[in-house]
Coordinates of C-alpha atoms in Angstrom, one line a residue:
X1 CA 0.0 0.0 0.0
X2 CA 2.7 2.4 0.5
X3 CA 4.4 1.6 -2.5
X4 CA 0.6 2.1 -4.6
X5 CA 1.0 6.0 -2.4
X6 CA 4.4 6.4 -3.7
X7 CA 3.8 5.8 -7.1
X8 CA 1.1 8.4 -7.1
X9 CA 3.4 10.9 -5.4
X10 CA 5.8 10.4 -7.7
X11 CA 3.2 10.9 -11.1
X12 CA 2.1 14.2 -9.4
X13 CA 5.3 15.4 -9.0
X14 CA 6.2 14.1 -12.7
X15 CA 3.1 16.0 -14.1
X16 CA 3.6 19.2 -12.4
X17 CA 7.1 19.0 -13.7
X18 CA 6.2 18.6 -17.0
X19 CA 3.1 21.2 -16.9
X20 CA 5.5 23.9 -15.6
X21 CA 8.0 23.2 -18.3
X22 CA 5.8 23.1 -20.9
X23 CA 4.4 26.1 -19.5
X24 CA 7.4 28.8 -18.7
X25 CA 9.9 26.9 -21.0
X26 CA 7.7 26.3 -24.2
X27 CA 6.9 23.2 -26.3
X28 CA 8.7 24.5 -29.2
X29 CA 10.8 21.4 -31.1
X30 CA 13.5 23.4 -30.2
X31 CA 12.7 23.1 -26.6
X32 CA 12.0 19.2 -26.8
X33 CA 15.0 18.2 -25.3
X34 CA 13.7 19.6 -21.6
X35 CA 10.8 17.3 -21.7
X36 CA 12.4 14.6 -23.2
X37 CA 15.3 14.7 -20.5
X38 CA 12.3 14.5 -18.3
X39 CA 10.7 11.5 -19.5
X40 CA 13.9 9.4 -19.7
X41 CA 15.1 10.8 -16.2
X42 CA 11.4 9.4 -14.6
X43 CA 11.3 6.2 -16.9
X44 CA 15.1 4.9 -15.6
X45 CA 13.9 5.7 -12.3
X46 CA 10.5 4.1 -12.3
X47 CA 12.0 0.9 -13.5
X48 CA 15.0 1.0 -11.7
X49 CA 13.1 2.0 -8.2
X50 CA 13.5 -1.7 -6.6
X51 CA 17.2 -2.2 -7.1
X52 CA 17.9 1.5 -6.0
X53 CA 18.1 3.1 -2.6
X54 CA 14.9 4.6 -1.4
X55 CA 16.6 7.4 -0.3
X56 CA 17.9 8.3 -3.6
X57 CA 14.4 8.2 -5.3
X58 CA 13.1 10.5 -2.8
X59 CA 16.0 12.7 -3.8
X60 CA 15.0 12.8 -7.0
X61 CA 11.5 13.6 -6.3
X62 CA 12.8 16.4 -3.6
X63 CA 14.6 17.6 -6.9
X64 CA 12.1 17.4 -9.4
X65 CA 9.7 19.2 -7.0
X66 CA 12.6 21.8 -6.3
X67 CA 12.8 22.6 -9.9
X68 CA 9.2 22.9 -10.5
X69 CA 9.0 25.1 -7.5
X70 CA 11.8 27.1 -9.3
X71 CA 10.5 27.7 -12.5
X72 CA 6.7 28.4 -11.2
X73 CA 8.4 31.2 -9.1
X74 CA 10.7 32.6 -11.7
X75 CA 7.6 32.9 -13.9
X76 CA 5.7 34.6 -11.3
X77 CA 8.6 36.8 -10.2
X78 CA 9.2 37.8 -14.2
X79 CA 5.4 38.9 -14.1
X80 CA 5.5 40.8 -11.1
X81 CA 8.2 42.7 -12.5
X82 CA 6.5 43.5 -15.6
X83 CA 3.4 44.8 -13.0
X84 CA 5.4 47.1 -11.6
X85 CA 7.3 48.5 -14.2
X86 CA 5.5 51.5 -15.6
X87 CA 8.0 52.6 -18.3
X88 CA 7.5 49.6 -20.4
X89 CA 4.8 48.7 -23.2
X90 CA 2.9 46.0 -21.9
X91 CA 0.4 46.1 -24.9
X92 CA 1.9 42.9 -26.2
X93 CA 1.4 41.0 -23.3
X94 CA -2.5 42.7 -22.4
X95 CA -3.4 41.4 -25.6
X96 CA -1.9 38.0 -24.6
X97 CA -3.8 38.3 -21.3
X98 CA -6.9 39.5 -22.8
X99 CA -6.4 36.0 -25.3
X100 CA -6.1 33.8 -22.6
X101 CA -9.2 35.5 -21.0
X102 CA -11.4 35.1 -24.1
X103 CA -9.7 31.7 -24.7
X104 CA -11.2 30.4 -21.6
X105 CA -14.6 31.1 -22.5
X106 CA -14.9 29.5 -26.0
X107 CA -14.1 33.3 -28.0
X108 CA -11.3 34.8 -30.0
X109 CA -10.1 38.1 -30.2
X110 CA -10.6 39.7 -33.4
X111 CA -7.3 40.9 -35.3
X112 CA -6.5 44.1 -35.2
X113 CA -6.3 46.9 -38.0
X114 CA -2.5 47.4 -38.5
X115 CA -2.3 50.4 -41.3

């Protein structure tokens, strides 16, 4: 039973790792690597996790969680910045916000008139 609880622990963390890269570092091909260093780091472990110490799999996960941690904040700190600073155009990233906001309702933005 506590292995069936560690296995779940260790898809969250595995998920959220993946969400937040995809998120703040981009699914671009170029960017593939990040996730695919991902998925080969959690495949060796998952099938190596009997003949390993248990210690060193929690490590891992202590890790992975660290680094999701890390680029959730960095995102969030990169925003806050942005907030605050008056001086620079943020109509770029409105109508990114504004996007994401009619996204989430089922509407898109129209274009707008560039002359």
């Amino acid at each position: 039973m506590g292995s069936s609880n560690g296995m779940k622990a260790a898809a969250r963390v595995y998920r959220d790792l993946l969400k937040a890269v995809r998120k703040h570092v981009g699914k671009e091909e170029h960017n593939a690597h990040f996730s695919d260093f991902i998925k080969q780091e959690f495949r060796i472990s998952s099938s190596q996790h009997r003949s390993k110490d248990p210690s060193f799999i929690q490590q891992k996960l202590k890790l992975a969680r660290d680094y999701t941690f890390y680029l959730n904040s960095v995102h969030h700190h990169k925003e806050l910045l942005f907030s605050y600073n008056i001086a620079v155009d943020r109509s770029d990233e409105m109508k990114k916000i504004l996007g994401k906001s009619a996204a989430s309702v089922g509407l898109q933005l129209p274009a707008a008139y560039q002359p």
